[in-house]
Amino acid sequence: MKLYELTISEAHRLLKNREISAVELTRSVLGRIAAVEEQVDAFLTILEVPALEQAAAADRAIAAGRCRALTGIPLGIKDVVCTRGVATTCGSKILENFIPPYDASVIGRLKQEGAVIVGKLNMDEFAMGSSTENSGFKPTRNPWGTACIPGGSSGGSAAAVAAGMCLGALGSDTGGSIRQPASHCGVVGVKPTYGRVSRYGLVAYASSLDQIGPIARRVADAATLLNGIAGYDPADSTSVPVPVPDYTTALPENLKGVKVGIAREYSASAGLDPEVFAAVEGAVRTLESLGAELVEISLPHTRYAVAVYYVIAPAEASSNLARYDGVKYGCRSADSADLHTMYRRTRSRGFGAEVQRRIIIGTYCLSAGYYDAYYGKASQVRTLILQDFKQAFEACDVIACPTAPTPAFKIGEKVDDPLTMYLSDIFTISANLAGIPALSVPCGFSGKGLPIGLQLMGRHFNEEMLFRVAHRFEQATDFHKRRPEL
Ligand code: GLN
């Protein structure tokens, strides 16, 4: 077995026993990047020299008896998370030259753990998209079929993990951007509870929805990564001061007594691909055979989720993105005679079409006289969606459904049809609106060999239950054992 193919837990064991070194492991990962990145295009920045320095430091720590769960583990970071001294572009031309003077809190934590950061990963511009085709630099391709999209917006993160170009990665999820690409690339992705992980240093898209979370090839690895980044941070007033359990300890438990909710509304969903439907059905039967009890639940307001999201997210984005004006940081158009022309040219040239569309929609929704009709109304329906979940979780412990309505589609297939693209997140958006945790785990393949994901959603701050159910499912199935051929 090649070292880059190791899971995080296997690599940790070998590092700890000093059967391999962090430098060897990092070299193997860098070699894999050199071999297949041309086919996948997952990276915006490859950090070869700093990664090898971090690996050497990890080897010294291990030699001194300090081998933590992520010490010496090569990871990739979505380019929306600030890294000190390393370009952080958000997939946007407007931030092409932005080099943050500080690390995001999650990066500080990973560095303290001794993790090795091999690079920054491609994404839809400002995390707006479902295919990574909205990157201002290049599209990323799906390792399972390079004519297909990897999903988005964390498409670089999911593709890099699937292709063995890092052992795990961080993504961000505002409406599905960790889970949907994880599903399309056959890996595990977790959107933690709103407030579970610090967002200090995460470039804001829609502040009431954004969360940072892990992507990995195994459920246990995702749990280890979340252990590394979760917890209260005084620098982020939305992070919640509640204790963080060790997410790996609940993994060995069985599913006896676990109630899995099946939402009536989801199985009748229009646009649900028959192969996805069949794979998720099969996964639910597997959970039942493992001892889980199935209960029917209802999420009556879920059909408004996409509409609510496409008011709230653009509204918040239009406000968050006002800061890119060519004055404080990022790019500035050089050829303007006056201030207003400079603003206009900087923003017209710096932002791509989808970002401009969202800014226009959001600005309109928030304009005087329209706020109550749009943002106000959407917020009220959002509360109803949250109440649906609260009621459902009185009857069940997790809700199981598809992550994405279809397997990965072809590059270019939906770029001219934003509304169809928006429906890629029909199953994932509700969890962000309600702030609950959700996870995607591989549960099948399409006839064309493209991965399919099962989504599990849980109660606020009950990520443990998601890990427990997903881990048991993973152990009972073989989907995670297949690898893309590159
Ligand atoms: N696809 C959704 C959007 O474009 C979700 C993106 C995300 O979660 N960042 O907004």
mmCIF file of C-alpha atoms and ligand atoms in Angstrom, residues 78 127-130 152-153 172-178 205 309-310 313 358 422 425 432, ligand 1:
data_model
loop_
_atom_site.group_PDB
_atom_site.id
_atom_site.type_symbol
_atom_site.label_atom_id
_atom_site.label_comp_id
_atom_site.label_asym_id
_atom_site.label_seq_id
_atom_site.Cartn_x
_atom_site.Cartn_y
_atom_site.Cartn_z
ATOM 1 C CA LYS A 78 -10.344 25.044 1.420
ATOM 2 C CA ALA A 127 -18.406 29.387 -1.661
ATOM 3 C CA MET A 128 -21.294 30.182 -4.003
ATOM 4 C CA GLY A 129 -22.016 27.143 -6.114
ATOM 5 C CA SER A 130 -22.520 23.397 -6.249
ATOM 6 C CA GLY A 152 -19.254 22.307 -4.601
ATOM 7 C CA SER A 153 -18.473 24.623 -3.227
ATOM 8 C CA SER A 172 -17.083 25.082 4.666
ATOM 9 C CA ASP A 173 -20.809 24.473 4.412
ATOM 10 C CA THR A 174 -23.443 27.194 4.059
ATOM 11 C CA GLY A 175 -26.090 25.178 2.231
ATOM 12 C CA GLY A 176 -24.420 21.831 1.580
ATOM 13 C CA SER A 177 -20.924 22.674 0.412
ATOM 14 C CA ILE A 178 -19.181 20.007 2.494
ATOM 15 C CA TYR A 205 -20.448 34.109 2.914
ATOM 16 C CA TYR A 309 -32.132 29.933 1.501
ATOM 17 C CA TYR A 310 -31.933 31.906 -1.749
ATOM 18 C CA ALA A 313 -27.913 33.594 1.817
ATOM 19 C CA ARG A 358 -26.154 37.005 -5.577
ATOM 20 C CA TYR A 422 -29.572 25.586 -6.905
ATOM 21 C CA ASP A 425 -28.740 21.364 -2.438
ATOM 22 C CA ASN A 432 -28.028 24.955 7.683
HETATM 23 N N1 GLN B 1 -24.692 25.610 -3.344
HETATM 24 C C1 GLN B 1 -25.103 26.487 -2.302
HETATM 25 C C2 GLN B 1 -24.836 27.910 -2.716
HETATM 26 O O1 GLN B 1 -24.441 28.105 -3.810
HETATM 27 C C3 GLN B 1 -24.400 26.154 -1.006
HETATM 28 C C4 GLN B 1 -23.021 26.631 -0.988
HETATM 29 C C5 GLN B 1 -22.340 26.422 0.346
HETATM 30 O O2 GLN B 1 -22.749 25.619 1.172
HETATM 31 N N2 GLN B 1 -21.309 27.212 0.567
HETATM 32 O O3 GLN B 1 -25.015 28.830 -2.005
#
